[in-house]
PDB file of C-alpha atoms in Angstrom:
ATOM      1  CA  MET Y  28      -3.693 -17.090 -19.627  1.00 91.00           C
ATOM      2  CA  VAL Y  29      -3.889 -13.809 -17.716  1.00 92.00           C
ATOM      3  CA  TYR Y  30      -1.122 -12.679 -15.377  1.00 88.00           C
ATOM      4  CA  PRO Y  31      -2.490  -9.780 -13.281  1.00 82.00           C
ATOM      5  CA  LEU Y  32      -0.490  -6.563 -13.608  1.00 81.00           C
ATOM      6  CA  GLN Y  33       1.515  -8.159 -16.459  1.00 87.00           C
ATOM      7  CA  GLY Y  34      -0.968  -8.972 -19.199  1.00 89.00           C
ATOM      8  CA  VAL Y  35      -2.266 -11.758 -21.371  1.00 93.00           C
ATOM      9  CA  GLY Y  36       0.256 -14.446 -22.217  1.00 93.00           C
ATOM     10  CA  VAL Y  37       0.787 -17.861 -23.728  1.00 93.00           C
ATOM     11  CA  ILE Y  38       2.306 -20.803 -21.886  1.00 94.00           C
ATOM     12  CA  ASN Y  39       5.056 -22.013 -24.219  1.00 95.00           C
ATOM     13  CA  LYS Y  40       6.150 -24.963 -22.135  1.00 95.00           C
ATOM     14  CA  ILE Y  41       6.320 -26.490 -18.697  1.00 95.00           C
ATOM     15  CA  GLU Y  42       9.730 -27.529 -17.494  1.00 94.00           C
ATOM     16  CA  LYS Y  43      11.443 -28.871 -14.423  1.00 93.00           C
ATOM     17  CA  LYS Y  44      14.042 -26.563 -12.862  1.00 91.00           C
ATOM     18  CA  THR Y  45      16.247 -26.993  -9.839  1.00 89.00           C
ATOM     19  CA  LEU Y  46      16.992 -23.875  -7.801  1.00 86.00           C
ATOM     20  CA  ARG Y  47      18.897 -24.020  -4.520  1.00 89.00           C
ATOM     21  CA  GLY Y  48      18.443 -27.773  -4.383  1.00 90.00           C
ATOM     22  CA  ASN Y  49      14.652 -27.641  -4.862  1.00 89.00           C
ATOM     23  CA  THR Y  50      13.147 -29.069  -8.033  1.00 91.00           C
ATOM     24  CA  SER Y  51       9.853 -27.582  -9.221  1.00 92.00           C
ATOM     25  CA  LEU Y  52       7.768 -27.354 -12.345  1.00 95.00           C
ATOM     26  CA  TYR Y  53       7.739 -23.938 -14.036  1.00 95.00           C
ATOM     27  CA  TYR Y  54       5.530 -22.396 -16.689  1.00 94.00           C
ATOM     28  CA  GLU Y  55       7.415 -20.511 -19.384  1.00 95.00           C
ATOM     29  CA  ILE Y  56       4.998 -17.712 -20.248  1.00 94.00           C
ATOM     30  CA  PHE Y  57       5.414 -15.376 -23.215  1.00 95.00           C
ATOM     31  CA  LEU Y  58       3.820 -11.944 -22.736  1.00 92.00           C
ATOM     32  CA  GLU Y  59       3.442 -10.499 -26.233  1.00 85.00           C
ATOM     33  CA  ILE Y  60       2.681  -6.921 -25.186  1.00 83.00           C
ATOM     34  CA  SER Y  61       6.044  -6.557 -23.433  1.00 86.00           C
ATOM     35  CA  ASP Y  62       7.859  -9.101 -25.658  1.00 90.00           C
ATOM     36  CA  MET Y  63       8.979 -10.800 -22.467  1.00 92.00           C
ATOM     37  CA  THR Y  64       9.187 -14.403 -21.316  1.00 94.00           C
ATOM     38  CA  VAL Y  65       8.747 -15.152 -17.612  1.00 92.00           C
ATOM     39  CA  MET Y  66       9.193 -18.340 -15.637  1.00 92.00           C
ATOM     40  CA  VAL Y  67       6.566 -18.930 -12.956  1.00 92.00           C
ATOM     41  CA  PRO Y  68       6.471 -21.870 -10.533  1.00 93.00           C
ATOM     42  CA  VAL Y  69       3.373 -23.958 -11.315  1.00 94.00           C
ATOM     43  CA  ASP Y  70       2.546 -24.193  -7.594  1.00 93.00           C
ATOM     44  CA  LYS Y  71       2.521 -20.362  -7.271  1.00 91.00           C
ATOM     45  CA  THR Y  72       0.025 -19.585 -10.048  1.00 91.00           C
ATOM     46  CA  GLU Y  73      -2.988 -19.355  -7.749  1.00 87.00           C
ATOM     47  CA  GLU Y  74      -1.105 -17.147  -5.290  1.00 87.00           C
ATOM     48  CA  LEU Y  75      -0.031 -14.855  -8.161  1.00 87.00           C
ATOM     49  CA  GLY Y  76      -3.570 -14.742  -9.557  1.00 85.00           C
ATOM     50  CA  ILE Y  77      -2.606 -16.346 -12.867  1.00 90.00           C
ATOM     51  CA  ARG Y  78      -5.691 -17.763 -14.527  1.00 92.00           C
ATOM     52  CA  ALA Y  79      -7.120 -18.991 -17.809  1.00 93.00           C
ATOM     53  CA  ILE Y  80      -8.840 -16.648 -20.266  1.00 94.00           C
ATOM     54  CA  VAL Y  81     -12.481 -16.295 -19.205  1.00 95.00           C
ATOM     55  CA  GLU Y  82     -15.430 -17.828 -21.032  1.00 96.00           C
ATOM     56  CA  SER Y  83     -17.206 -15.546 -23.505  1.00 96.00           C
ATOM     57  CA  SER Y  84     -20.190 -15.087 -21.166  1.00 96.00           C
ATOM     58  CA  GLU Y  85     -17.917 -13.723 -18.423  1.00 96.00           C
ATOM     59  CA  ALA Y  86     -16.117 -11.434 -20.897  1.00 96.00           C
ATOM     60  CA  LEU Y  87     -19.463 -10.050 -22.085  1.00 96.00           C
ATOM     61  CA  ALA Y  88     -20.654  -9.570 -18.504  1.00 96.00           C
ATOM     62  CA  ALA Y  89     -17.509  -7.566 -17.692  1.00 96.00           C
ATOM     63  CA  ILE Y  90     -17.949  -5.329 -20.733  1.00 95.00           C
ATOM     64  CA  ASN Y  91     -21.662  -4.884 -20.080  1.00 94.00           C
ATOM     65  CA  GLY Y  92     -20.833  -3.938 -16.477  1.00 93.00           C
ATOM     66  CA  ILE Y  93     -18.847  -0.933 -17.685  1.00 94.00           C
ATOM     67  CA  SER Y  94     -20.783   2.279 -17.463  1.00 89.00           C
ATOM     68  CA  ASN Y  95     -20.417   6.011 -17.821  1.00 85.00           C
ATOM     69  CA  LYS Y  96     -21.109   6.353 -14.090  1.00 82.00           C
ATOM     70  CA  LEU Y  97     -18.505   8.153 -12.010  1.00 80.00           C
ATOM     71  CA  GLU Y  98     -17.659   6.008  -8.977  1.00 80.00           C
ATOM     72  CA  GLN Y  99     -17.032   7.511  -5.555  1.00 83.00           C
ATOM     73  CA  VAL Y 100     -13.311   6.972  -5.013  1.00 84.00           C
ATOM     74  CA  PRO Y 101     -10.675   8.509  -2.755  1.00 82.00           C
ATOM     75  CA  VAL Y 102      -9.631  11.999  -3.837  1.00 81.00           C
ATOM     76  CA  ASP Y 103      -6.060  11.358  -2.684  1.00 85.00           C
ATOM     77  CA  TRP Y 104      -4.304   9.786  -5.665  1.00 85.00           C
ATOM     78  CA  LYS Y 105      -2.110   7.519  -3.530  1.00 89.00           C
ATOM     79  CA  ALA Y 106      -5.132   5.971  -1.800  1.00 92.00           C
ATOM     80  CA  ARG Y 107      -6.944   5.676  -5.139  1.00 90.00           C
ATOM     81  CA  TYR Y 108      -3.858   4.126  -6.756  1.00 93.00           C
ATOM     82  CA  GLN Y 109      -3.589   1.507  -3.995  1.00 94.00           C
ATOM     83  CA  MET Y 110      -7.304   0.724  -4.247  1.00 94.00           C
ATOM     84  CA  ASN Y 111      -6.933   0.144  -8.001  1.00 94.00           C
ATOM     85  CA  VAL Y 112      -3.751  -1.946  -7.628  1.00 93.00           C
ATOM     86  CA  ASP Y 113      -5.622  -4.114  -5.134  1.00 92.00           C
ATOM     87  CA  LEU Y 114      -8.496  -4.498  -7.609  1.00 92.00           C
ATOM     88  CA  LEU Y 115      -6.078  -5.540 -10.363  1.00 90.00           C
ATOM     89  CA  LYS Y 116      -4.368  -8.018  -8.059  1.00 87.00           C
ATOM     90  CA  GLN Y 117      -7.755  -9.705  -7.560  1.00 87.00           C
ATOM     91  CA  GLY Y 118      -7.250 -10.659 -11.182  1.00 84.00           C
ATOM     92  CA  SER Y 119     -10.872 -11.100 -12.215  1.00 92.00           C
ATOM     93  CA  ILE Y 120     -11.960  -9.604 -15.512  1.00 95.00           C
ATOM     94  CA  ALA Y 121     -14.720  -7.736 -13.655  1.00 95.00           C
ATOM     95  CA  SER Y 122     -12.190  -6.052 -11.345  1.00 95.00           C
ATOM     96  CA  ILE Y 123      -9.993  -5.144 -14.336  1.00 95.00           C
ATOM     97  CA  ALA Y 124     -13.032  -3.570 -16.049  1.00 96.00           C
ATOM     98  CA  LYS Y 125     -13.839  -1.655 -12.847  1.00 95.00           C
ATOM     99  CA  VAL Y 126     -10.311  -0.165 -12.745  1.00 95.00           C
ATOM    100  CA  VAL Y 127     -10.693   0.911 -16.381  1.00 96.00           C
ATOM    101  CA  GLN Y 128     -14.017   2.565 -15.610  1.00 95.00           C
ATOM    102  CA  ILE Y 129     -12.792   4.331 -12.450  1.00 94.00           C
ATOM    103  CA  LEU Y 130      -9.608   5.698 -13.998  1.00 94.00           C
ATOM    104  CA  TYR Y 131     -11.198   6.625 -17.321  1.00 95.00           C
ATOM    105  CA  HIS Y 132     -13.801   8.789 -15.606  1.00 92.00           C
ATOM    106  CA  ARG Y 133     -11.248  10.214 -13.183  1.00 91.00           C
ATOM    107  CA  SER Y 134      -9.078  11.237 -16.162  1.00 92.00           C
ATOM    108  CA  LYS Y 135     -12.008  13.231 -17.553  1.00 90.00           C
ATOM    109  CA  ILE Y 136     -12.072  15.317 -14.349  1.00 88.00           C
ATOM    110  CA  LYS Y 137      -8.346  15.829 -13.966  1.00 88.00           C
ATOM    111  CA  GLU Y 138      -5.232  14.495 -15.666  1.00 92.00           C
ATOM    112  CA  LEU Y 139      -4.056  11.305 -13.990  1.00 92.00           C
ATOM    113  CA  PRO Y 140      -0.662  11.229 -12.253  1.00 92.00           C
ATOM    114  CA  VAL Y 141       1.943   9.201 -14.192  1.00 94.00           C
ATOM    115  CA  GLN Y 142       1.616   6.063 -12.012  1.00 94.00           C
ATOM    116  CA  GLU Y 143      -2.174   6.052 -12.305  1.00 94.00           C
ATOM    117  CA  ARG Y 144      -1.958   6.639 -16.053  1.00 96.00           C
ATOM    118  CA  LYS Y 145       0.313   3.587 -16.399  1.00 94.00           C
ATOM    119  CA  LEU Y 146      -2.110   1.560 -14.287  1.00 94.00           C
ATOM    120  CA  TYR Y 147      -5.037   2.671 -16.475  1.00 95.00           C
ATOM    121  CA  ASP Y 148      -3.178   1.896 -19.711  1.00 95.00           C
ATOM    122  CA  ASN Y 149      -2.185  -1.539 -18.386  1.00 93.00           C
ATOM    123  CA  ALA Y 150      -5.717  -2.396 -17.189  1.00 95.00           C
ATOM    124  CA  LEU Y 151      -7.243  -1.247 -20.484  1.00 96.00           C
ATOM    125  CA  ARG Y 152      -4.729  -3.296 -22.500  1.00 95.00           C
ATOM    126  CA  ILE Y 153      -5.404  -6.433 -20.429  1.00 94.00           C
ATOM    127  CA  LEU Y 154      -9.178  -5.943 -20.719  1.00 96.00           C
ATOM    128  CA  ILE Y 155      -9.019  -5.479 -24.493  1.00 96.00           C
ATOM    129  CA  ASP Y 156      -6.613  -8.395 -25.012  1.00 95.00           C
ATOM    130  CA  GLU Y 157      -8.545 -10.831 -22.856  1.00 95.00           C
ATOM    131  CA  THR Y 158     -11.996  -9.966 -24.197  1.00 96.00           C
ATOM    132  CA  ALA Y 159     -10.720 -10.112 -27.804  1.00 95.00           C
ATOM    133  CA  LEU Y 160      -9.341 -13.617 -27.205  1.00 94.00           C
ATOM    134  CA  SER Y 161     -12.380 -14.784 -25.263  1.00 95.00           C
ATOM    135  CA  LEU Y 162     -14.918 -13.453 -27.758  1.00 96.00           C
ATOM    136  CA  GLU Y 163     -12.744 -14.215 -30.807  1.00 95.00           C
ATOM    137  CA  ARG Y 164     -13.204 -10.670 -32.105  1.00 97.00           C
ATOM    138  CA  PRO Y 165     -10.670  -8.072 -33.276  1.00 97.00           C
ATOM    139  CA  ARG Y 166      -8.987  -5.974 -30.590  1.00 95.00           C
ATOM    140  CA  GLU Y 167     -10.089  -2.762 -32.345  1.00 97.00           C
ATOM    141  CA  GLU Y 168     -13.731  -3.847 -32.155  1.00 96.00           C
ATOM    142  CA  LEU Y 169     -13.476  -4.562 -28.419  1.00 96.00           C
ATOM    143  CA  GLU Y 170     -11.678  -1.284 -27.767  1.00 96.00           C
ATOM    144  CA  ALA Y 171     -14.450   0.623 -29.571  1.00 96.00           C
ATOM    145  CA  LEU Y 172     -17.116  -1.283 -27.631  1.00 95.00           C
ATOM    146  CA  ILE Y 173     -15.453  -0.545 -24.270  1.00 96.00           C
ATOM    147  CA  PHE Y 174     -15.178   3.176 -25.052  1.00 95.00           C
ATOM    148  CA  SER Y 175     -18.788   3.274 -26.259  1.00 94.00           C
ATOM    149  CA  LYS Y 176     -19.826   1.930 -22.831  1.00 94.00           C
ATOM    150  CA  LEU Y 177     -17.635   4.465 -21.015  1.00 93.00           C
ATOM    151  CA  GLU Y 178     -18.924   7.409 -23.051  1.00 89.00           C
ATOM    152  CA  ARG Y 179     -22.570   6.445 -23.475  1.00 77.00           C
ATOM    153  CA  ASP Y 180     -25.067   9.217 -22.859  1.00 59.00           C
ATOM    154  CA  PRO Y 181     -26.929   8.398 -19.612  1.00 53.00           C
ATOM    155  CA  LYS Y 182     -30.238   9.218 -21.354  1.00 51.00           C
ATOM    156  CA  GLU Y 183     -29.662   6.489 -23.978  1.00 52.00           C
ATOM    157  CA  LYS Y 184     -31.411   3.182 -23.515  1.00 50.00           C
ATOM    158  CA  GLU Y 185     -29.240   0.071 -23.105  1.00 47.00           C
ATOM    159  CA  SER Y 186     -29.095  -1.842 -26.396  1.00 45.00           C
TER     160      SER Y 186
END
């Protein structure tokens, strides 16, 4: 499963917990990238944007949607940061790919502020992890493919 802003994880178990007199079902989710286990109420997954790994066709569409085109985005880093956080919170693989594209190209113009750099690194990691799982291909192969899309010469024909 994908937990927006956190990463790709595995549901280890579902268990009943009682907090403040309320009993609810919780997912125990292990996030490998941060070596962290989180407990999330089952009834809050939609609200938090937690979703299953996408089908291979959706993963391919997200990768193929990445381009070397520089998007028009706010010049002010705080406004741009908020725009990208909002995109990541949407949780779709397409919005994650868009954040990667926007921040990659922005970083080629000017070094990203620390917060934006962390956001970029996180979005790129989630995109690589999810597409590798969805397409059942090595992470390194997906990373190379994503960067080839980002750096493609605009005069080249789409293959």
